[in-house]
GROMACS .gro file of C-alpha atoms in nm:
model
  251
    1ILE     CA    1   1.121   2.636  -2.857
    2PRO     CA    2   0.838   2.428  -2.704
    3SER     CA    3   0.794   2.510  -2.336
    4ALA     CA    4   0.882   2.154  -2.230
    5TYR     CA    5   1.231   2.193  -2.381
    6LEU     CA    6   1.298   2.558  -2.300
    7ARG     CA    7   1.501   2.496  -1.984
    8GLN     CA    8   1.735   2.246  -2.150
    9SER     CA    9   1.779   2.466  -2.455
   10LEU     CA   10   1.861   2.774  -2.246
   11GLU     CA   11   2.112   2.578  -2.038
   12GLU     CA   12   2.297   2.490  -2.358
   13LEU     CA   13   2.277   2.848  -2.490
   14SER     CA   14   2.351   3.035  -2.168
   15PRO     CA   15   2.735   3.041  -2.202
   16HIS     CA   16   2.695   3.222  -2.533
   17LEU     CA   17   2.441   3.485  -2.423
   18THR     CA   18   2.529   3.835  -2.311
   19GLN     CA   19   2.478   3.893  -1.938
   20MET     CA   20   2.179   4.111  -1.848
   21ARG     CA   21   2.061   4.146  -2.208
   22PRO     CA   22   1.678   4.147  -2.212
   23ALA     CA   23   1.503   3.839  -2.345
   24ILE     CA   24   1.195   3.828  -2.568
   25SER     CA   25   0.975   3.518  -2.537
   26VAL     CA   26   0.723   3.405  -2.797
   27ILE     CA   27   0.658   3.072  -2.621
   28LYS     CA   28   0.301   2.968  -2.538
   29GLY     CA   29   0.290   2.698  -2.272
   30LEU     CA   30   0.377   2.594  -1.917
   31GLU     CA   31   0.666   2.373  -1.810
   32PRO     CA   32   0.520   2.028  -1.731
   33VAL     CA   33   0.690   1.955  -1.396
   34THR     CA   34   0.742   2.300  -1.243
   35HIS     CA   35   0.433   2.459  -1.406
   36GLN     CA   36   0.644   2.770  -1.460
   37ARG     CA   37   0.570   3.026  -1.727
   38PRO     CA   38   0.837   3.081  -1.996
   39SER     CA   39   0.952   3.411  -1.845
   40GLU     CA   40   1.006   3.237  -1.510
   41ILE     CA   41   1.213   2.963  -1.676
   42ILE     CA   42   1.422   3.227  -1.853
   43ASN     CA   43   1.505   3.399  -1.524
   44ASP     CA   44   1.570   3.065  -1.355
   45VAL     CA   45   1.830   2.960  -1.610
   46LEU     CA   46   1.977   3.288  -1.731
   47GLY     CA   47   1.960   3.482  -1.406
   48THR     CA   48   1.747   3.785  -1.331
   49ARG     CA   49   1.703   3.995  -1.641
   50ALA     CA   50   1.429   4.191  -1.812
   51VAL     CA   51   1.188   3.974  -2.010
   52ALA     CA   52   0.919   4.075  -2.256
   53VAL     CA   53   0.664   3.835  -2.400
   54VAL     CA   54   0.487   3.853  -2.734
   55GLY     CA   55   0.146   3.691  -2.778
   56GLY     CA   56  -0.159   3.703  -2.998
   57PRO     CA   57  -0.296   3.541  -3.314
   58SER     CA   58   0.016   3.483  -3.520
   59HIS     CA   59   0.041   3.149  -3.700
   60ALA     CA   60   0.382   3.137  -3.867
   61GLU     CA   61   0.237   2.999  -4.189
   62GLU     CA   62   0.059   3.331  -4.247
   63ILE     CA   63   0.330   3.560  -4.106
   64ALA     CA   64   0.582   3.409  -4.348
   65ARG     CA   65   0.350   3.502  -4.636
   66ARG     CA   66   0.333   3.862  -4.508
   67LEU     CA   67  -0.038   3.843  -4.438
   68PRO     CA   68  -0.152   4.114  -4.192
   69ALA     CA   69  -0.133   4.020  -3.824
   70THR     CA   70  -0.151   4.197  -3.489
   71VAL     CA   71   0.004   4.092  -3.157
   72VAL     CA   72   0.082   4.237  -2.815
   73ALA     CA   73   0.421   4.283  -2.646
   74ALA     CA   74   0.393   4.266  -2.268
   75CYS     CA   75   0.639   4.363  -1.999
   76GLY     CA   76   0.626   4.520  -1.655
   77ASP     CA   77   0.871   4.775  -1.793
   78LEU     CA   78   0.671   4.974  -2.046
   79SER     CA   79   0.984   5.118  -2.204
   80LEU     CA   80   1.107   4.767  -2.293
   81ALA     CA   81   0.765   4.673  -2.428
   82ARG     CA   82   0.781   4.980  -2.653
   83LYS     CA   83   1.128   4.883  -2.774
   84VAL     CA   84   0.993   4.540  -2.870
   85GLN     CA   85   0.700   4.712  -3.039
   86ALA     CA   86   0.938   4.922  -3.247
   87MET     CA   87   1.163   4.624  -3.331
   88PHE     CA   88   0.887   4.391  -3.446
   89SER     CA   89   0.642   4.625  -3.617
   90THR     CA   90   0.619   4.631  -3.996
   91ASP     CA   91   0.358   4.738  -4.248
   92ARG     CA   92   0.204   4.390  -4.212
   93PHE     CA   93   0.276   4.313  -3.846
   94ARG     CA   94   0.124   4.552  -3.591
   95VAL     CA   95   0.234   4.535  -3.227
   96TYR     CA   96   0.046   4.677  -2.928
   97VAL     CA   97   0.195   4.704  -2.578
   98ASN     CA   98   0.066   4.578  -2.245
   99LEU     CA   99   0.202   4.572  -1.888
  100ASP     CA  100   0.041   4.235  -1.805
  101MET     CA  101   0.308   3.977  -1.881
  102ILE     CA  102   0.144   3.717  -1.655
  103GLY     CA  103  -0.188   3.745  -1.837
  104VAL     CA  104  -0.033   3.723  -2.183
  105GLU     CA  105   0.163   3.411  -2.087
  106ILE     CA  106  -0.131   3.239  -1.917
  107ALA     CA  107  -0.362   3.319  -2.209
  108GLY     CA  108  -0.107   3.177  -2.452
  109ALA     CA  109  -0.091   2.854  -2.254
  110VAL     CA  110  -0.456   2.791  -2.163
  111LYS     CA  111  -0.593   2.876  -2.508
  112ASN     CA  112  -0.415   2.565  -2.638
  113VAL     CA  113  -0.616   2.350  -2.397
  114ILE     CA  114  -0.941   2.506  -2.518
  115ALA     CA  115  -0.826   2.455  -2.878
  116ILE     CA  116  -0.808   2.079  -2.817
  117ALA     CA  117  -1.168   2.092  -2.697
  118ALA     CA  118  -1.265   2.295  -3.006
  119GLY     CA  119  -1.103   2.033  -3.226
  120ILE     CA  120  -1.300   1.761  -3.050
  121CYS     CA  121  -1.614   1.960  -3.140
  122ASP     CA  122  -1.504   1.954  -3.503
  123GLY     CA  123  -1.422   1.584  -3.495
  124LEU     CA  124  -1.763   1.502  -3.352
  125GLY     CA  125  -1.936   1.726  -3.607
  126PHE     CA  126  -2.108   1.939  -3.344
  127GLY     CA  127  -2.133   2.252  -3.560
  128ASP     CA  128  -2.093   2.624  -3.510
  129ASN     CA  129  -2.322   2.678  -3.211
  130ALA     CA  130  -2.138   2.428  -2.994
  131LYS     CA  131  -1.796   2.556  -3.094
  132SER     CA  132  -1.888   2.920  -3.033
  133ALA     CA  133  -2.024   2.832  -2.689
  134LEU     CA  134  -1.714   2.631  -2.610
  135MET     CA  135  -1.482   2.916  -2.706
  136THR     CA  136  -1.686   3.164  -2.502
  137ARG     CA  137  -1.688   2.949  -2.192
  138GLY     CA  138  -1.324   2.865  -2.256
  139GLN     CA  139  -1.237   3.232  -2.234
  140VAL     CA  140  -1.415   3.241  -1.899
  141GLU     CA  141  -1.189   2.959  -1.776
  142MET     CA  142  -0.878   3.135  -1.910
  143THR     CA  143  -0.976   3.454  -1.732
  144ARG     CA  144  -1.062   3.282  -1.404
  145PHE     CA  145  -0.732   3.096  -1.407
  146GLY     CA  146  -0.533   3.405  -1.496
  147ILE     CA  147  -0.690   3.629  -1.231
  148PHE     CA  148  -0.598   3.376  -0.962
  149PHE     CA  149  -0.231   3.410  -1.057
  150GLY     CA  150  -0.235   3.788  -1.072
  151ALA     CA  151  -0.331   3.862  -1.434
  152GLU     CA  152  -0.546   4.156  -1.541
  153PRO     CA  153  -0.897   4.052  -1.657
  154ALA     CA  154  -0.884   4.287  -1.958
  155THR     CA  155  -0.592   4.094  -2.106
  156PHE     CA  156  -0.820   3.801  -2.180
  157SER     CA  157  -1.048   4.023  -2.390
  158GLY     CA  158  -0.751   4.136  -2.598
  159LEU     CA  159  -0.521   3.994  -2.863
  160ALA     CA  160  -0.343   3.746  -2.636
  161GLY     CA  161  -0.675   3.623  -2.496
  162ILE     CA  162  -0.981   3.605  -2.718
  163GLY     CA  163  -0.777   3.701  -3.026
  164ASP     CA  164  -0.538   3.408  -3.005
  165LEU     CA  165  -0.814   3.178  -2.882
  166ILE     CA  166  -1.023   3.239  -3.194
  167THR     CA  167  -0.733   3.173  -3.430
  168THR     CA  168  -0.618   2.862  -3.246
  169CYS     CA  169  -0.968   2.715  -3.236
  170ILE     CA  170  -1.062   2.775  -3.601
  171SER     CA  171  -0.740   2.771  -3.803
  172PRO     CA  172  -0.644   2.471  -4.018
  173TYR     CA  173  -0.286   2.537  -3.908
  174GLY     CA  174  -0.368   2.485  -3.539
  175ARG     CA  175  -0.187   2.175  -3.414
  176ASN     CA  176  -0.385   2.163  -3.089
  177ARG     CA  177  -0.716   2.191  -3.272
  178LEU     CA  178  -0.601   1.909  -3.501
  179VAL     CA  179  -0.519   1.685  -3.205
  180GLY     CA  180  -0.871   1.743  -3.073
  181GLN     CA  181  -1.030   1.684  -3.411
  182ARG     CA  182  -0.859   1.349  -3.450
  183LEU     CA  183  -0.956   1.253  -3.094
  184GLY     CA  184  -1.315   1.337  -3.180
  185GLN     CA  185  -1.288   1.112  -3.484
  186GLY     CA  186  -1.190   0.820  -3.263
  187GLN     CA  187  -0.812   0.812  -3.293
  188SER     CA  188  -0.591   0.750  -2.989
  189LEU     CA  189  -0.367   1.020  -2.847
  190GLN     CA  190  -0.063   0.793  -2.883
  191ASP     CA  191  -0.124   0.740  -3.254
  192ILE     CA  192  -0.193   1.109  -3.310
  193LEU     CA  193   0.129   1.225  -3.143
  194LYS     CA  194   0.337   0.961  -3.323
  195SER     CA  195   0.216   1.086  -3.659
  196MET     CA  196   0.288   1.455  -3.592
  197ASP     CA  197   0.613   1.624  -3.690
  198ALA     CA  198   0.551   1.929  -3.468
  199VAL     CA  199   0.466   1.979  -3.099
  200ALA     CA  200   0.109   2.034  -2.985
  201GLU     CA  201   0.175   2.244  -2.672
  202GLY     CA  202  -0.176   2.190  -2.538
  203VAL     CA  203  -0.127   1.825  -2.450
  204LYS     CA  204   0.138   1.879  -2.181
  205THR     CA  205  -0.006   2.216  -2.087
  206THR     CA  206  -0.338   2.046  -2.006
  207GLN     CA  207  -0.159   1.843  -1.738
  208ALA     CA  208   0.006   2.150  -1.589
  209VAL     CA  209  -0.312   2.361  -1.591
  210MET     CA  210  -0.521   2.082  -1.444
  211GLU     CA  211  -0.273   2.021  -1.163
  212LEU     CA  212  -0.261   2.392  -1.079
  213ALA     CA  213  -0.640   2.418  -1.093
  214GLU     CA  214  -0.685   2.124  -0.855
  215GLN     CA  215  -0.417   2.251  -0.614
  216ASN     CA  216  -0.581   2.594  -0.597
  217ASP     CA  217  -0.949   2.495  -0.627
  218ILE     CA  218  -1.001   2.682  -0.955
  219GLU     CA  219  -1.311   2.573  -1.144
  220MET     CA  220  -1.205   2.457  -1.493
  221PRO     CA  221  -1.474   2.222  -1.629
  222ILE     CA  222  -1.363   2.226  -1.994
  223THR     CA  223  -0.999   2.176  -1.903
  224GLN     CA  224  -1.099   1.893  -1.671
  225GLU     CA  225  -1.285   1.709  -1.946
  226VAL     CA  226  -1.000   1.760  -2.194
  227TYR     CA  227  -0.766   1.612  -1.934
  228ARG     CA  228  -0.991   1.310  -1.888
  229VAL     CA  229  -1.010   1.249  -2.261
  230LEU     CA  230  -0.632   1.285  -2.306
  231PHE     CA  231  -0.510   1.092  -2.004
  232GLU     CA  232  -0.791   0.890  -1.848
  233GLY     CA  233  -0.947   0.726  -2.152
  234LYS     CA  234  -1.280   0.908  -2.133
  235SER     CA  235  -1.454   0.925  -2.469
  236PRO     CA  236  -1.508   1.268  -2.627
  237LEU     CA  237  -1.883   1.204  -2.637
  238GLU     CA  238  -1.894   1.119  -2.266
  239ALA     CA  239  -1.696   1.434  -2.190
  240THR     CA  240  -1.949   1.636  -2.389
  241ASP     CA  241  -2.237   1.481  -2.198
  242THR     CA  242  -2.067   1.569  -1.868
  243LEU     CA  243  -2.031   1.935  -1.969
  244MET     CA  244  -2.386   1.962  -2.100
  245SER     CA  245  -2.538   1.808  -1.786
  246ARG     CA  246  -2.360   2.032  -1.533
  247PRO     CA  247  -2.586   2.209  -1.278
  248PHE     CA  248  -2.764   2.520  -1.407
  249LYS     CA  249  -2.589   2.851  -1.338
  250SER     CA  250  -2.600   3.219  -1.420
  251GLU     CA  251  -2.361   3.338  -1.689
   0.00000   0.00000   0.00000
């Protein structure tokens, strides 16, 4: 369920769900208005219950073909995370566990914003060097944003962080990367979204992340330029020039 529709969907399902049964979320995004993470929405609608989240590089197109994949199940309750690990693991789907549910959810949301930027790189024909740099600095933004909200830095070097970021930025299946690529080729966001039969989470998530970053004075230069391209009519080339001409800094 796309994050923007999770609340409504759960409200319709809630009368049919067992009270206090744990929930497992595989949703990667933030709610547009409240900026809540999926686990927070679940507890809002269904009442307080244990929630585990699963994240990592796991495009459904490959999972359905039983191609090998590895993800992480995160929960503050390690015993529940291990139950999810046991439930989901197969000979082609390996599951690790992690206590950092906040980090896994934030990584799953923000990586979609960076994937739009990576797609813009592709659409502009900027090559491998630019895209690698963008992904690297994008991970820095993800980490900075996550730490502010209580995530563990190490999560962003793991499967839910850099792992999912790589897949989302390079895969032909990535809807967010495709949105960026078409923007880089000169198409309008309105035309792109009209032509898609699936949801690109990164578009609405960009709004939520940018609003949170501005409210809390979190430096997010890539996210800021993606926002300006998506919603303020800035050209992808102008956004690139802005990023490349920022003041010199240490890494």
